[in-house]
Amino acid sequence: GAVVSQHPSRVICKSGTSVKIECRSLDFQATTMFWYRQFPKQSLMLMATSNEGSKATYEQGVEKDKFLINHASLTLSTLTVTSAHPEDSSFYICSAETGIRETQYFGPGTRLLVL
Amino acid sequence: EDKVVQSPLSLVVHEGDTVTLNCSYEVTNFRSLLWYKQEKKAPTFLFMLTSSGIEKKSGRLSSILDKKELFSILNITATQTGDSAVYLCAVEANTGNQFYFGTGTSLTVIP
């Protein structure tokens, strides 16, 4: 079945540094990739939707200059948290959509801890 | 290989019917199993299950976990058109706090 990977699985960084998270569709081409952030009580917030070769569409309240998304190919999207602060500490999950049945395949997530 | 499998892939029912959605898993270092409802954008959290045999209930929705047989079911009684959505099951592992999502069951409720 379709597999989506994320790298790294967990990262600890100092406040003020930037962190890049990769999301890859391993055995299929993803027309669209989504980035989510997990909040307390397990809720997931959609941050942005990205299509290969075009600018990401950010949800209201998500700072595009802080959360840079690049979708360079049909199998790779990256989320860069710039000038990370402790309040950015969270679990970030990506998903990729194939266009067939519009099924979304979720990655395993990346745990970010900003000290 | 850790994985979560949901069945059926899709389901079409009439209003008032009761449906049962299945989620089986093979995940090392199981921590919890979560059910989400996804309509348009972000999945909406429904339940988190950690213990076997204890039913969680919210209105017409209920869910139970069997850690021996490695599966969970989500029941929806007296379905309504507003229940139409993709229902996702995810298992959280202790190792690296990773999540393993199923591909979802697409439920359509016809008036």
mmCIF file of C-alpha atoms in Angstrom:
data_model
loop_
_atom_site.group_PDB
_atom_site.id
_atom_site.type_symbol
_atom_site.label_atom_id
_atom_site.label_comp_id
_atom_site.label_asym_id
_atom_site.label_seq_id
_atom_site.Cartn_x
_atom_site.Cartn_y
_atom_site.Cartn_z
ATOM 1 C CA GLY A 1 0.000 0.000 0.000
ATOM 2 C CA ALA A 2 0.926 3.643 -0.275
ATOM 3 C CA VAL A 3 3.526 4.802 2.222
ATOM 4 C CA VAL A 4 4.361 8.275 3.416
ATOM 5 C CA SER A 5 7.470 8.928 5.448
ATOM 6 C CA GLN A 6 8.576 11.884 7.517
ATOM 7 C CA HIS A 7 12.051 12.863 8.534
ATOM 8 C CA PRO A 8 13.147 13.393 11.183
ATOM 9 C CA SER A 9 10.786 11.536 13.494
ATOM 10 C CA ARG A 10 11.786 13.757 16.389
ATOM 11 C CA VAL A 11 13.950 16.838 16.699
ATOM 12 C CA ILE A 12 15.098 19.018 19.561
ATOM 13 C CA CYS A 13 16.390 22.473 18.757
ATOM 14 C CA LYS A 14 17.287 25.736 20.431
ATOM 15 C CA SER A 15 14.985 28.697 20.349
ATOM 16 C CA GLY A 16 15.686 30.910 17.343
ATOM 17 C CA THR A 17 16.920 28.181 15.049
ATOM 18 C CA SER A 18 15.137 26.841 11.989
ATOM 19 C CA VAL A 19 14.025 23.268 11.550
ATOM 20 C CA LYS A 20 13.177 21.490 8.321
ATOM 21 C CA ILE A 21 10.789 18.542 8.223
ATOM 22 C CA GLU A 22 10.511 16.367 5.140
ATOM 23 C CA CYS A 23 7.452 14.497 3.934
ATOM 24 C CA ARG A 24 7.902 11.932 1.198
ATOM 25 C CA SER A 25 5.492 9.693 -0.653
ATOM 26 C CA LEU A 26 7.556 6.577 -1.149
ATOM 27 C CA ASP A 27 5.739 4.620 -3.804
ATOM 28 C CA PHE A 28 3.321 7.018 -5.432
ATOM 29 C CA GLN A 29 3.121 10.525 -6.791
ATOM 30 C CA ALA A 30 1.194 12.866 -4.563
ATOM 31 C CA THR A 31 -0.827 15.529 -6.316
ATOM 32 C CA THR A 32 -1.381 17.315 -3.055
ATOM 33 C CA MET A 33 0.264 17.249 0.338
ATOM 34 C CA PHE A 34 -1.146 18.534 3.591
ATOM 35 C CA TRP A 35 0.569 19.655 6.771
ATOM 36 C CA TYR A 36 -1.135 19.317 10.140
ATOM 37 C CA ARG A 37 -0.224 20.255 13.660
ATOM 38 C CA GLN A 38 -1.478 18.309 16.633
ATOM 39 C CA PHE A 39 -2.895 20.198 19.562
ATOM 40 C CA PRO A 40 -3.857 19.039 23.036
ATOM 41 C CA LYS A 41 -6.689 16.522 23.288
ATOM 42 C CA GLN A 42 -5.479 14.937 20.067
ATOM 43 C CA SER A 43 -7.045 17.496 17.738
ATOM 44 C CA LEU A 44 -5.374 18.080 14.407
ATOM 45 C CA MET A 45 -5.195 21.489 12.808
ATOM 46 C CA LEU A 46 -4.665 21.828 9.083
ATOM 47 C CA MET A 47 -1.842 24.288 8.537
ATOM 48 C CA ALA A 48 -1.499 24.341 4.788
ATOM 49 C CA THR A 49 -2.146 22.539 1.543
ATOM 50 C CA SER A 50 0.570 22.304 -1.051
ATOM 51 C CA ASN A 51 0.521 21.312 -4.684
ATOM 52 C CA GLU A 52 3.681 20.459 -6.544
ATOM 53 C CA GLY A 53 5.194 23.446 -8.293
ATOM 54 C CA SER A 54 2.873 26.038 -6.823
ATOM 55 C CA LYS A 55 2.670 28.079 -3.652
ATOM 56 C CA ALA A 56 1.103 26.507 -0.628
ATOM 57 C CA THR A 57 -2.322 27.577 0.536
ATOM 58 C CA TYR A 58 -2.203 28.456 4.206
ATOM 59 C CA GLU A 59 -5.108 28.232 6.596
ATOM 60 C CA GLN A 60 -6.248 31.306 8.431
ATOM 61 C CA GLY A 61 -4.043 32.126 11.371
ATOM 62 C CA VAL A 62 -0.993 30.228 10.092
ATOM 63 C CA GLU A 63 1.972 32.491 9.422
ATOM 64 C CA LYS A 64 3.348 31.701 5.984
ATOM 65 C CA ASP A 65 6.651 33.406 6.726
ATOM 66 C CA LYS A 66 7.140 31.313 9.817
ATOM 67 C CA PHE A 67 6.071 27.974 8.401
ATOM 68 C CA LEU A 68 7.678 27.764 4.983
ATOM 69 C CA ILE A 69 6.381 25.016 2.758
ATOM 70 C CA ASN A 70 8.115 23.866 -0.375
ATOM 71 C CA HIS A 71 6.659 21.205 -2.650
ATOM 72 C CA ALA A 72 9.496 20.693 -5.067
ATOM 73 C CA SER A 73 8.388 17.406 -6.568
ATOM 74 C CA LEU A 74 5.466 15.020 -6.669
ATOM 75 C CA THR A 75 7.044 12.959 -3.924
ATOM 76 C CA LEU A 76 8.512 15.533 -1.571
ATOM 77 C CA SER A 77 7.195 18.415 0.491
ATOM 78 C CA THR A 78 9.136 20.212 3.208
ATOM 79 C CA LEU A 79 7.974 22.287 6.135
ATOM 80 C CA THR A 80 10.527 24.672 7.621
ATOM 81 C CA VAL A 81 9.772 26.176 10.992
ATOM 82 C CA THR A 82 11.788 29.381 10.962
ATOM 83 C CA SER A 83 13.095 31.011 14.120
ATOM 84 C CA ALA A 84 11.436 28.351 16.216
ATOM 85 C CA HIS A 85 10.165 29.210 19.679
ATOM 86 C CA PRO A 86 9.032 26.961 22.518
ATOM 87 C CA GLU A 87 5.391 27.536 21.589
ATOM 88 C CA ASP A 88 6.123 25.876 18.238
ATOM 89 C CA SER A 89 6.830 22.634 20.058
ATOM 90 C CA SER A 90 4.296 20.181 18.789
ATOM 91 C CA PHE A 91 3.666 17.118 16.686
ATOM 92 C CA TYR A 92 3.609 17.843 12.952
ATOM 93 C CA ILE A 93 1.948 15.362 10.599
ATOM 94 C CA CYS A 94 1.838 15.391 6.828
ATOM 95 C CA SER A 95 -0.424 13.546 4.464
ATOM 96 C CA ALA A 96 -0.336 12.961 0.741
ATOM 97 C CA GLU A 97 -3.226 12.611 -1.632
ATOM 98 C CA THR A 98 -3.072 10.536 -4.785
ATOM 99 C CA GLY A 99 -6.111 11.835 -6.550
ATOM 100 C CA ILE A 100 -7.512 8.332 -6.759
ATOM 101 C CA ARG A 101 -10.557 8.302 -4.511
ATOM 102 C CA GLU A 102 -8.880 11.345 -3.001
ATOM 103 C CA THR A 103 -7.444 9.022 -0.403
ATOM 104 C CA GLN A 104 -5.062 10.660 2.033
ATOM 105 C CA TYR A 105 -2.087 8.720 3.302
ATOM 106 C CA PHE A 106 -0.677 10.057 6.525
ATOM 107 C CA GLY A 107 2.935 10.140 7.590
ATOM 108 C CA PRO A 108 4.031 8.982 11.042
ATOM 109 C CA GLY A 109 4.615 12.497 12.310
ATOM 110 C CA THR A 110 7.531 14.545 13.597
ATOM 111 C CA ARG A 111 7.848 15.528 17.223
ATOM 112 C CA LEU A 112 9.434 19.002 17.535
ATOM 113 C CA LEU A 113 10.710 20.252 20.861
ATOM 114 C CA VAL A 114 12.068 23.786 21.010
ATOM 115 C CA LEU A 115 14.107 24.589 24.088
ATOM 116 C CA GLU B 1 6.060 -3.720 9.553
ATOM 117 C CA ASP B 2 3.725 -1.546 11.592
ATOM 118 C CA LYS B 3 0.391 -0.955 9.916
ATOM 119 C CA VAL B 4 -3.228 -0.036 10.444
ATOM 120 C CA VAL B 5 -5.928 -1.463 8.199
ATOM 121 C CA GLN B 6 -9.470 -0.175 8.032
ATOM 122 C CA SER B 7 -12.499 -1.866 6.534
ATOM 123 C CA PRO B 8 -14.601 -1.464 4.603
ATOM 124 C CA LEU B 9 -12.980 1.093 2.307
ATOM 125 C CA SER B 10 -16.346 2.646 1.630
ATOM 126 C CA LEU B 11 -19.892 2.223 2.744
ATOM 127 C CA VAL B 12 -23.245 3.588 1.574
ATOM 128 C CA VAL B 13 -26.215 3.358 3.936
ATOM 129 C CA HIS B 14 -29.634 4.909 4.403
ATOM 130 C CA GLU B 15 -30.505 7.318 7.158
ATOM 131 C CA GLY B 16 -31.402 5.485 10.311
ATOM 132 C CA ASP B 17 -29.150 2.513 9.628
ATOM 133 C CA THR B 18 -26.491 1.418 12.092
ATOM 134 C CA VAL B 19 -22.946 1.021 10.831
ATOM 135 C CA THR B 20 -19.834 -0.628 12.209
ATOM 136 C CA LEU B 21 -16.416 0.453 11.039
ATOM 137 C CA ASN B 22 -13.405 -1.733 11.652
ATOM 138 C CA CYS B 23 -9.801 -0.960 12.406
ATOM 139 C CA SER B 24 -7.149 -3.631 12.868
ATOM 140 C CA TYR B 25 -3.547 -2.905 13.675
ATOM 141 C CA GLU B 26 -0.093 -4.354 13.994
ATOM 142 C CA VAL B 27 1.949 -1.781 15.833
ATOM 143 C CA THR B 28 4.899 -2.348 18.089
ATOM 144 C CA ASN B 29 4.744 -0.608 21.458
ATOM 145 C CA PHE B 30 1.079 0.301 21.212
ATOM 146 C CA ARG B 31 0.129 3.362 23.220
ATOM 147 C CA SER B 32 -3.358 4.349 22.097
ATOM 148 C CA LEU B 33 -5.834 4.115 19.245
ATOM 149 C CA LEU B 34 -7.631 7.173 17.967
ATOM 150 C CA TRP B 35 -10.666 7.672 15.765
ATOM 151 C CA TYR B 36 -11.149 10.791 13.671
ATOM 152 C CA LYS B 37 -13.910 12.082 11.413
ATOM 153 C CA GLN B 38 -12.700 13.915 8.334
ATOM 154 C CA GLU B 39 -15.183 15.926 6.325
ATOM 155 C CA LYS B 40 -13.304 18.660 4.544
ATOM 156 C CA LYS B 41 -10.153 19.849 6.150
ATOM 157 C CA ALA B 42 -8.554 18.603 9.312
ATOM 158 C CA PRO B 43 -9.725 15.366 10.903
ATOM 159 C CA THR B 44 -11.911 15.954 13.942
ATOM 160 C CA PHE B 45 -10.979 13.913 16.983
ATOM 161 C CA LEU B 46 -13.643 11.470 18.149
ATOM 162 C CA PHE B 47 -12.195 8.974 20.615
ATOM 163 C CA MET B 48 -8.950 7.833 22.166
ATOM 164 C CA LEU B 49 -8.826 4.253 23.406
ATOM 165 C CA THR B 50 -6.118 2.804 25.565
ATOM 166 C CA SER B 51 -7.746 -0.035 27.478
ATOM 167 C CA SER B 52 -9.420 -3.164 26.197
ATOM 168 C CA GLY B 53 -13.118 -3.723 26.634
ATOM 169 C CA ILE B 54 -14.062 -0.264 27.832
ATOM 170 C CA GLU B 55 -16.599 1.309 25.542
ATOM 171 C CA LYS B 56 -16.362 5.009 24.872
ATOM 172 C CA LYS B 57 -19.568 6.717 23.894
ATOM 173 C CA SER B 58 -20.506 10.096 22.522
ATOM 174 C CA GLY B 59 -24.099 10.498 21.432
ATOM 175 C CA ARG B 60 -24.787 8.052 18.630
ATOM 176 C CA LEU B 61 -21.124 7.117 18.292
ATOM 177 C CA SER B 62 -19.358 4.502 20.343
ATOM 178 C CA SER B 63 -16.082 2.680 20.123
ATOM 179 C CA ILE B 64 -14.309 -0.184 21.785
ATOM 180 C CA LEU B 65 -10.822 -1.622 21.690
ATOM 181 C CA ASP B 66 -9.639 -5.234 21.816
ATOM 182 C CA LYS B 67 -5.920 -5.283 22.551
ATOM 183 C CA LYS B 68 -5.750 -9.046 22.448
ATOM 184 C CA GLU B 69 -7.153 -9.349 18.952
ATOM 185 C CA LEU B 70 -5.645 -6.008 17.922
ATOM 186 C CA PHE B 71 -8.673 -4.231 16.593
ATOM 187 C CA SER B 72 -11.212 -1.559 17.322
ATOM 188 C CA ILE B 73 -14.701 -0.844 16.050
ATOM 189 C CA LEU B 74 -16.555 2.401 15.679
ATOM 190 C CA ASN B 75 -20.339 2.150 15.796
ATOM 191 C CA ILE B 76 -22.732 4.777 14.588
ATOM 192 C CA THR B 77 -26.401 4.233 15.338
ATOM 193 C CA ALA B 78 -29.366 5.950 13.685
ATOM 194 C CA THR B 79 -27.115 7.430 11.034
ATOM 195 C CA GLN B 80 -27.806 10.878 9.632
ATOM 196 C CA THR B 81 -26.642 12.557 6.435
ATOM 197 C CA GLY B 82 -24.315 14.661 8.546
ATOM 198 C CA ASP B 83 -22.419 11.506 9.448
ATOM 199 C CA SER B 84 -21.187 11.271 5.859
ATOM 200 C CA ALA B 85 -17.405 11.576 6.055
ATOM 201 C CA VAL B 86 -14.172 9.642 5.992
ATOM 202 C CA TYR B 87 -13.500 7.985 9.333
ATOM 203 C CA LEU B 88 -9.844 7.568 10.160
ATOM 204 C CA CYS B 89 -8.255 5.251 12.645
ATOM 205 C CA ALA B 90 -4.757 5.938 13.950
ATOM 206 C CA VAL B 91 -2.529 4.085 16.365
ATOM 207 C CA GLU B 92 0.035 5.919 18.430
ATOM 208 C CA ALA B 93 3.208 4.077 19.326
ATOM 209 C CA ASN B 94 5.350 4.734 22.352
ATOM 210 C CA THR B 95 8.441 4.536 20.208
ATOM 211 C CA GLY B 96 9.138 8.043 18.991
ATOM 212 C CA ASN B 97 5.515 8.975 19.520
ATOM 213 C CA GLN B 98 4.768 7.911 15.984
ATOM 214 C CA PHE B 99 1.325 7.651 14.496
ATOM 215 C CA TYR B 100 0.155 5.042 12.053
ATOM 216 C CA PHE B 101 -2.962 6.005 10.168
ATOM 217 C CA GLY B 102 -5.309 3.775 8.240
ATOM 218 C CA THR B 103 -6.551 4.961 4.870
ATOM 219 C CA GLY B 104 -10.009 5.540 6.226
ATOM 220 C CA THR B 105 -13.539 4.326 5.609
ATOM 221 C CA SER B 106 -15.637 6.588 3.435
ATOM 222 C CA LEU B 107 -19.194 6.630 4.772
ATOM 223 C CA THR B 108 -22.066 8.023 2.739
ATOM 224 C CA VAL B 109 -25.486 8.305 4.340
ATOM 225 C CA ILE B 110 -28.352 8.652 1.895
ATOM 226 C CA PRO B 111 -31.557 10.434 2.968
#
